[in-house]
mmCIF file of C-alpha atoms in Angstrom:
data_model
loop_
_atom_site.group_PDB
_atom_site.id
_atom_site.type_symbol
_atom_site.label_atom_id
_atom_site.label_comp_id
_atom_site.label_asym_id
_atom_site.label_seq_id
_atom_site.Cartn_x
_atom_site.Cartn_y
_atom_site.Cartn_z
ATOM 1 C CA MET A 1 -0.097 0.058 0.120
ATOM 2 C CA THR A 2 1.147 3.503 -0.823
ATOM 3 C CA ASP A 3 0.070 6.750 0.843
ATOM 4 C CA GLN A 4 0.240 9.925 -1.255
ATOM 5 C CA THR A 5 -1.079 13.531 -1.532
ATOM 6 C CA PHE A 6 -2.867 15.041 -4.618
ATOM 7 C CA PRO A 7 -3.343 18.740 -5.324
ATOM 8 C CA VAL A 8 -6.855 20.070 -5.793
ATOM 9 C CA PRO A 9 -7.839 23.746 -5.782
ATOM 10 C CA GLY A 10 -7.828 24.986 -2.114
ATOM 11 C CA ALA A 11 -6.843 21.550 -0.619
ATOM 12 C CA GLU A 12 -4.446 18.545 -0.842
ATOM 13 C CA LEU A 13 -6.126 15.206 -0.939
ATOM 14 C CA SER A 14 -4.566 12.234 1.023
ATOM 15 C CA TYR A 15 -5.033 9.033 -0.556
ATOM 16 C CA GLU A 16 -3.798 5.348 -0.512
ATOM 17 C CA VAL A 17 -3.548 2.582 -3.322
ATOM 18 C CA HIS A 18 -4.004 -0.922 -2.299
ATOM 19 C CA GLU A 19 -2.415 -2.506 -5.394
ATOM 20 C CA GLY A 20 -4.025 -5.378 -7.155
ATOM 21 C CA ALA A 21 -4.192 -7.021 -10.589
ATOM 22 C CA GLY A 22 -7.790 -6.210 -11.093
ATOM 23 C CA PRO A 23 -9.564 -3.076 -12.274
ATOM 24 C CA THR A 24 -9.601 -0.083 -10.059
ATOM 25 C CA VAL A 25 -12.225 0.421 -7.300
ATOM 26 C CA VAL A 26 -12.588 3.707 -5.495
ATOM 27 C CA GLN A 27 -13.924 4.136 -2.074
ATOM 28 C CA LEU A 28 -15.451 7.407 -0.690
ATOM 29 C CA HIS A 29 -16.324 7.933 3.093
ATOM 30 C CA GLY A 30 -19.178 9.883 4.597
ATOM 31 C CA LEU A 31 -19.589 13.197 6.208
ATOM 32 C CA SER A 32 -17.163 13.886 9.348
ATOM 33 C CA SER A 33 -15.373 10.486 8.772
ATOM 34 C CA SER A 34 -12.298 9.472 6.857
ATOM 35 C CA ARG A 35 -10.106 6.374 6.189
ATOM 36 C CA ALA A 36 -9.191 6.466 9.878
ATOM 37 C CA GLY A 37 -12.629 7.192 10.976
ATOM 38 C CA GLU A 38 -14.022 4.148 9.318
ATOM 39 C CA ALA A 39 -11.371 1.977 10.880
ATOM 40 C CA ALA A 40 -12.156 3.493 14.369
ATOM 41 C CA ALA A 41 -15.938 2.940 13.805
ATOM 42 C CA GLY A 42 -15.342 -0.588 12.752
ATOM 43 C CA PHE A 43 -18.546 -1.687 11.016
ATOM 44 C CA PHE A 44 -17.465 -1.115 7.160
ATOM 45 C CA ASP A 45 -14.823 -3.374 6.230
ATOM 46 C CA TRP A 46 -13.670 -3.002 2.452
ATOM 47 C CA SER A 47 -10.909 -5.690 2.633
ATOM 48 C CA PRO A 48 -12.732 -8.269 0.837
ATOM 49 C CA VAL A 49 -12.558 -5.951 -2.378
ATOM 50 C CA ALA A 50 -8.846 -5.683 -2.271
ATOM 51 C CA ALA A 51 -8.931 -9.443 -1.071
ATOM 52 C CA ALA A 52 -10.738 -10.354 -4.521
ATOM 53 C CA GLY A 53 -7.652 -8.839 -6.352
ATOM 54 C CA ARG A 54 -9.023 -5.214 -7.086
ATOM 55 C CA ARG A 55 -6.880 -2.281 -7.080
ATOM 56 C CA LEU A 56 -8.561 -0.209 -4.282
ATOM 57 C CA VAL A 57 -8.075 3.394 -4.083
ATOM 58 C CA ARG A 58 -9.226 5.133 -0.700
ATOM 59 C CA TYR A 59 -9.127 8.940 -0.075
ATOM 60 C CA ASP A 60 -10.041 11.417 2.643
ATOM 61 C CA ALA A 61 -12.271 14.195 1.149
ATOM 62 C CA ARG A 62 -11.140 17.586 1.619
ATOM 63 C CA GLY A 63 -11.287 18.867 5.136
ATOM 64 C CA HIS A 64 -11.462 15.484 6.472
ATOM 65 C CA GLY A 65 -8.878 13.121 7.851
ATOM 66 C CA ARG A 66 -5.456 13.799 6.435
ATOM 67 C CA SER A 67 -6.658 15.877 3.492
ATOM 68 C CA THR A 68 -6.534 19.828 4.018
ATOM 69 C CA GLY A 69 -9.247 22.176 3.214
ATOM 70 C CA ARG A 70 -10.236 25.894 3.532
ATOM 71 C CA ALA A 71 -13.179 27.823 5.115
ATOM 72 C CA GLU A 72 -15.395 28.025 2.145
ATOM 73 C CA PRO A 73 -18.735 26.433 2.709
ATOM 74 C CA ALA A 74 -19.149 25.791 -1.070
ATOM 75 C CA ASP A 75 -16.020 23.685 -1.235
ATOM 76 C CA TYR A 76 -18.010 20.922 0.695
ATOM 77 C CA ALA A 77 -21.033 20.833 -1.574
ATOM 78 C CA TRP A 78 -21.111 17.272 -3.264
ATOM 79 C CA SER A 79 -20.823 18.942 -6.694
ATOM 80 C CA HIS A 80 -17.532 20.285 -5.696
ATOM 81 C CA LEU A 81 -16.421 17.060 -4.133
ATOM 82 C CA ALA A 82 -17.332 15.287 -7.361
ATOM 83 C CA GLU A 83 -15.024 17.665 -9.124
ATOM 84 C CA ASP A 84 -12.230 16.458 -6.435
ATOM 85 C CA LEU A 85 -13.013 12.905 -7.124
ATOM 86 C CA LEU A 86 -12.783 13.287 -11.021
ATOM 87 C CA ALA A 87 -9.401 15.101 -10.660
ATOM 88 C CA LEU A 88 -8.008 12.164 -8.627
ATOM 89 C CA LEU A 89 -9.244 9.716 -11.006
ATOM 90 C CA ASP A 90 -7.522 11.376 -13.816
ATOM 91 C CA ALA A 91 -4.225 10.959 -11.732
ATOM 92 C CA VAL A 92 -4.681 7.400 -10.505
ATOM 93 C CA ALA A 93 -6.790 5.678 -13.105
ATOM 94 C CA PRO A 94 -6.528 7.872 -16.236
ATOM 95 C CA THR A 95 -7.337 5.209 -19.010
ATOM 96 C CA GLU A 96 -9.998 2.957 -17.257
ATOM 97 C CA ALA A 97 -13.558 3.193 -16.029
ATOM 98 C CA VAL A 98 -13.713 2.448 -12.447
ATOM 99 C CA ASP A 99 -15.977 0.721 -9.971
ATOM 100 C CA ALA A 100 -16.937 3.043 -7.074
ATOM 101 C CA ILE A 101 -18.280 2.772 -3.490
ATOM 102 C CA GLY A 102 -19.839 5.802 -1.801
ATOM 103 C CA VAL A 103 -20.915 6.061 1.816
ATOM 104 C CA SER A 104 -23.428 8.636 2.656
ATOM 105 C CA MET A 105 -21.863 11.921 1.567
ATOM 106 C CA GLY A 106 -19.920 9.721 -0.792
ATOM 107 C CA VAL A 107 -23.078 8.796 -2.340
ATOM 108 C CA GLY A 108 -23.685 12.400 -3.194
ATOM 109 C CA THR A 109 -20.366 12.844 -4.549
ATOM 110 C CA LEU A 110 -20.611 9.760 -6.644
ATOM 111 C CA LEU A 111 -23.961 10.714 -8.253
ATOM 112 C CA HIS A 112 -22.850 14.176 -9.138
ATOM 113 C CA ALA A 113 -19.405 12.605 -10.604
ATOM 114 C CA ALA A 114 -21.491 9.944 -12.690
ATOM 115 C CA VAL A 115 -23.617 12.907 -13.972
ATOM 116 C CA ILE A 116 -20.807 14.786 -15.053
ATOM 117 C CA ALA A 117 -18.597 12.199 -16.241
ATOM 118 C CA PRO A 118 -20.405 9.038 -16.748
ATOM 119 C CA GLN A 119 -17.658 7.454 -18.865
ATOM 120 C CA ARG A 120 -15.348 7.377 -15.996
ATOM 121 C CA PHE A 121 -17.496 4.619 -13.998
ATOM 122 C CA ARG A 122 -18.284 1.288 -14.649
ATOM 123 C CA ARG A 123 -20.449 0.114 -11.734
ATOM 124 C CA LEU A 124 -21.655 1.933 -8.477
ATOM 125 C CA VAL A 125 -22.196 0.903 -4.987
ATOM 126 C CA LEU A 126 -24.297 3.472 -2.947
ATOM 127 C CA VAL A 127 -24.128 2.471 1.083
ATOM 128 C CA ILE A 128 -26.474 4.197 3.102
ATOM 129 C CA PRO A 129 -27.538 6.987 0.926
ATOM 130 C CA PRO A 130 -28.213 10.191 3.053
ATOM 131 C CA THR A 131 -31.392 12.381 2.955
ATOM 132 C CA ALA A 132 -32.163 13.851 -0.332
ATOM 133 C CA TRP A 133 -34.644 15.943 -2.155
ATOM 134 C CA ALA A 134 -37.824 16.155 -0.030
ATOM 135 C CA THR A 135 -35.929 15.098 3.090
ATOM 136 C CA ARG A 136 -32.853 17.309 2.900
ATOM 137 C CA THR A 137 -34.341 20.620 4.148
ATOM 138 C CA ALA A 138 -34.602 19.243 7.792
ATOM 139 C CA GLN A 139 -31.257 17.564 7.530
ATOM 140 C CA GLY A 140 -29.745 20.877 6.379
ATOM 141 C CA ASP A 141 -31.278 22.630 9.330
ATOM 142 C CA ALA A 142 -29.672 20.046 11.843
ATOM 143 C CA TYR A 143 -26.297 20.724 10.281
ATOM 144 C CA ARG A 144 -26.718 24.398 10.178
ATOM 145 C CA GLN A 145 -27.566 24.128 14.132
ATOM 146 C CA MET A 146 -24.449 21.906 14.572
ATOM 147 C CA ALA A 147 -22.202 24.464 12.622
ATOM 148 C CA ASP A 148 -23.490 27.363 14.875
ATOM 149 C CA LEU A 149 -23.006 25.246 18.156
ATOM 150 C CA ALA A 150 -19.323 24.401 17.065
ATOM 151 C CA GLU A 151 -18.691 28.122 16.229
ATOM 152 C CA GLN A 152 -20.238 29.715 19.241
ATOM 153 C CA HIS A 153 -19.158 27.260 21.911
ATOM 154 C CA GLY A 154 -16.495 25.242 20.384
ATOM 155 C CA VAL A 155 -16.062 21.662 19.049
ATOM 156 C CA ASP A 156 -16.213 19.996 22.356
ATOM 157 C CA ALA A 157 -19.626 21.216 22.881
ATOM 158 C CA LEU A 158 -20.700 19.726 19.649
ATOM 159 C CA LEU A 159 -19.136 16.352 20.568
ATOM 160 C CA ARG A 160 -20.983 16.405 24.025
ATOM 161 C CA ALA A 161 -24.145 16.977 22.024
ATOM 162 C CA MET A 162 -23.497 14.203 19.612
ATOM 163 C CA SER A 163 -22.607 11.864 22.267
ATOM 164 C CA ALA A 164 -25.968 12.338 23.723
ATOM 165 C CA TYR A 165 -27.635 10.490 20.954
ATOM 166 C CA PRO A 166 -28.069 6.970 21.355
ATOM 167 C CA PRO A 167 -26.434 4.546 18.733
ATOM 168 C CA LEU A 168 -28.638 3.523 16.004
ATOM 169 C CA PRO A 169 -30.353 0.208 16.820
ATOM 170 C CA ILE A 170 -28.728 -1.744 14.323
ATOM 171 C CA LEU A 171 -25.307 -0.917 15.355
ATOM 172 C CA ALA A 172 -25.901 -1.333 19.030
ATOM 173 C CA GLU A 173 -27.155 -4.853 18.272
ATOM 174 C CA GLY A 174 -23.851 -5.530 16.483
ATOM 175 C CA GLY A 175 -21.832 -4.110 19.183
ATOM 176 C CA TRP A 176 -20.781 -1.057 17.546
ATOM 177 C CA THR A 177 -21.627 1.479 20.382
ATOM 178 C CA THR A 178 -18.914 4.097 20.151
ATOM 179 C CA ALA A 179 -19.110 6.690 17.581
ATOM 180 C CA PRO A 180 -15.775 8.244 16.550
ATOM 181 C CA ALA A 181 -15.287 12.034 17.076
ATOM 182 C CA PRO A 182 -15.549 13.685 13.538
ATOM 183 C CA ASP A 183 -12.280 13.692 11.768
ATOM 184 C CA ILE A 184 -12.206 17.250 10.707
ATOM 185 C CA ALA A 185 -9.804 19.934 11.762
ATOM 186 C CA ALA A 186 -11.500 22.041 14.516
ATOM 187 C CA ASP A 187 -11.411 25.260 12.562
ATOM 188 C CA LEU A 188 -13.198 23.606 9.577
ATOM 189 C CA VAL A 189 -16.153 21.992 11.454
ATOM 190 C CA PRO A 190 -18.587 24.841 11.205
ATOM 191 C CA THR A 191 -17.472 25.264 7.488
ATOM 192 C CA VAL A 192 -17.942 21.668 6.527
ATOM 193 C CA PHE A 193 -21.238 21.222 8.349
ATOM 194 C CA ARG A 194 -22.504 24.392 6.343
ATOM 195 C CA GLY A 195 -21.506 23.041 3.054
ATOM 196 C CA ALA A 196 -23.222 19.869 3.986
ATOM 197 C CA ALA A 197 -26.342 21.857 4.872
ATOM 198 C CA ALA A 198 -26.505 23.396 1.657
ATOM 199 C CA THR A 199 -25.975 20.642 -0.787
ATOM 200 C CA ASP A 200 -28.206 18.031 -2.379
ATOM 201 C CA PHE A 201 -28.205 15.192 -4.962
ATOM 202 C CA PRO A 202 -28.439 16.047 -8.715
ATOM 203 C CA ALA A 203 -31.902 16.765 -10.011
ATOM 204 C CA PRO A 204 -33.947 13.572 -10.330
ATOM 205 C CA GLU A 205 -33.922 13.648 -14.035
ATOM 206 C CA ALA A 206 -30.365 13.884 -13.992
ATOM 207 C CA VAL A 207 -30.040 10.987 -11.756
ATOM 208 C CA ALA A 208 -32.221 9.011 -14.148
ATOM 209 C CA SER A 209 -29.482 9.417 -16.755
ATOM 210 C CA ILE A 210 -27.167 7.320 -15.030
ATOM 211 C CA ARG A 211 -27.034 3.899 -16.929
ATOM 212 C CA GLN A 212 -24.380 1.959 -14.921
ATOM 213 C CA PRO A 213 -25.505 -0.880 -12.676
ATOM 214 C CA VAL A 214 -25.903 0.355 -9.206
ATOM 215 C CA LEU A 215 -25.976 -1.577 -5.950
ATOM 216 C CA LEU A 216 -28.163 0.285 -3.133
ATOM 217 C CA LYS A 217 -27.215 -0.730 0.308
ATOM 218 C CA PRO A 218 -29.163 1.201 2.921
ATOM 219 C CA TRP A 219 -29.614 0.248 6.536
ATOM 220 C CA VAL A 220 -32.799 0.417 8.543
ATOM 221 C CA GLY A 221 -33.785 2.639 11.559
ATOM 222 C CA ASP A 222 -31.746 5.835 10.668
ATOM 223 C CA PRO A 223 -33.710 8.924 9.917
ATOM 224 C CA GLY A 224 -30.455 10.502 8.580
ATOM 225 C CA HIS A 225 -30.120 7.753 5.843
ATOM 226 C CA PRO A 226 -33.671 6.861 5.299
ATOM 227 C CA VAL A 227 -34.522 3.704 3.380
ATOM 228 C CA SER A 228 -36.671 6.091 1.456
ATOM 229 C CA THR A 229 -33.934 7.729 -0.370
ATOM 230 C CA SER A 230 -32.887 4.309 -1.779
ATOM 231 C CA GLU A 231 -36.237 3.493 -2.760
ATOM 232 C CA ARG A 232 -36.480 6.631 -4.749
ATOM 233 C CA LEU A 233 -33.207 5.908 -6.418
ATOM 234 C CA GLU A 234 -34.298 2.394 -7.244
ATOM 235 C CA GLU A 235 -37.106 4.060 -9.012
ATOM 236 C CA LEU A 236 -35.006 6.569 -10.908
ATOM 237 C CA LEU A 237 -32.066 4.361 -11.927
ATOM 238 C CA PRO A 238 -32.601 2.201 -14.901
ATOM 239 C CA ASP A 239 -30.110 -0.502 -13.691
ATOM 240 C CA ALA A 240 -30.504 -0.589 -9.817
ATOM 241 C CA LEU A 241 -30.637 -3.339 -7.247
ATOM 242 C CA LEU A 242 -31.920 -2.507 -3.613
ATOM 243 C CA GLU A 243 -30.672 -4.488 -0.899
ATOM 244 C CA PRO A 244 -31.418 -3.244 2.598
ATOM 245 C CA MET A 245 -29.443 -3.969 5.623
ATOM 246 C CA ALA A 246 -31.573 -5.111 8.528
ATOM 247 C CA ARG A 247 -29.410 -7.057 10.731
ATOM 248 C CA PRO A 248 -25.839 -6.587 11.903
ATOM 249 C CA ASP A 249 -24.736 -9.552 9.954
ATOM 250 C CA ASP A 250 -25.861 -7.755 6.896
ATOM 251 C CA ILE A 251 -23.307 -4.968 7.704
ATOM 252 C CA ARG A 252 -20.500 -7.609 8.364
ATOM 253 C CA ALA A 253 -21.373 -9.331 4.934
ATOM 254 C CA LEU A 254 -21.283 -5.973 3.075
ATOM 255 C CA GLY A 255 -17.512 -6.111 1.990
ATOM 256 C CA GLY A 256 -18.185 -9.563 0.387
ATOM 257 C CA ARG A 257 -21.530 -8.789 -1.185
ATOM 258 C CA ILE A 258 -19.925 -5.580 -2.917
ATOM 259 C CA ALA A 259 -16.839 -7.784 -4.121
ATOM 260 C CA ASP A 260 -19.291 -10.192 -5.720
ATOM 261 C CA PHE A 261 -21.361 -7.439 -7.336
ATOM 262 C CA LEU A 262 -18.203 -5.814 -8.690
ATOM 263 C CA ARG A 263 -16.632 -8.921 -9.810
#
């Protein structure tokens, strides 16, 4: 595995490449997470994808993890993050259409990227798609409140507020009870959450233009990632397979299921 950086306007992206003989797969994390954050949380395991012989590229979105960023909320809109992704793909996989796995914020990024440059993608896996369209307004209000709390009272106050929420039932049942702290530089937390508050999926008619095979993997019982988003995506996408995760073992089997889908 190699760990490298890649410059994009206003940021440096930190990424890693797990070399393999198979075609490239790129993996995108969710809001406030990172490569290290996913490892700390423990419920997403992408190692079966690499074990299947695929060349796996993982990176920290701007402002997250080991990537840098600036205090511009528009930088963290999913459409802007899609531009970062496409620039990175031009560097790490310039001649091939890649498979892609997006989690939450990563789903929004992938949908925008697939609309902008459909030729860059072969298959898509959308894991826990977040609120979108009709359900996005309330989530945006929550993110703005979180940004205000961090700005006015400090990131520690935000962390205390977040820790007061019980874990999702499916995660608690699986023994994943400790939520990692947001992996965002303290001075960027308000900006990143304001950027997330103001963004959304591409328009439904644009999403309907995506022709790649798509695997939808929501989990149940999470208002921030409602199954209804995946159901709407299944209606719009011409080649989509919806497989909700209702039990902890479904989450544990996710990496292997994705490896099978991408094979």
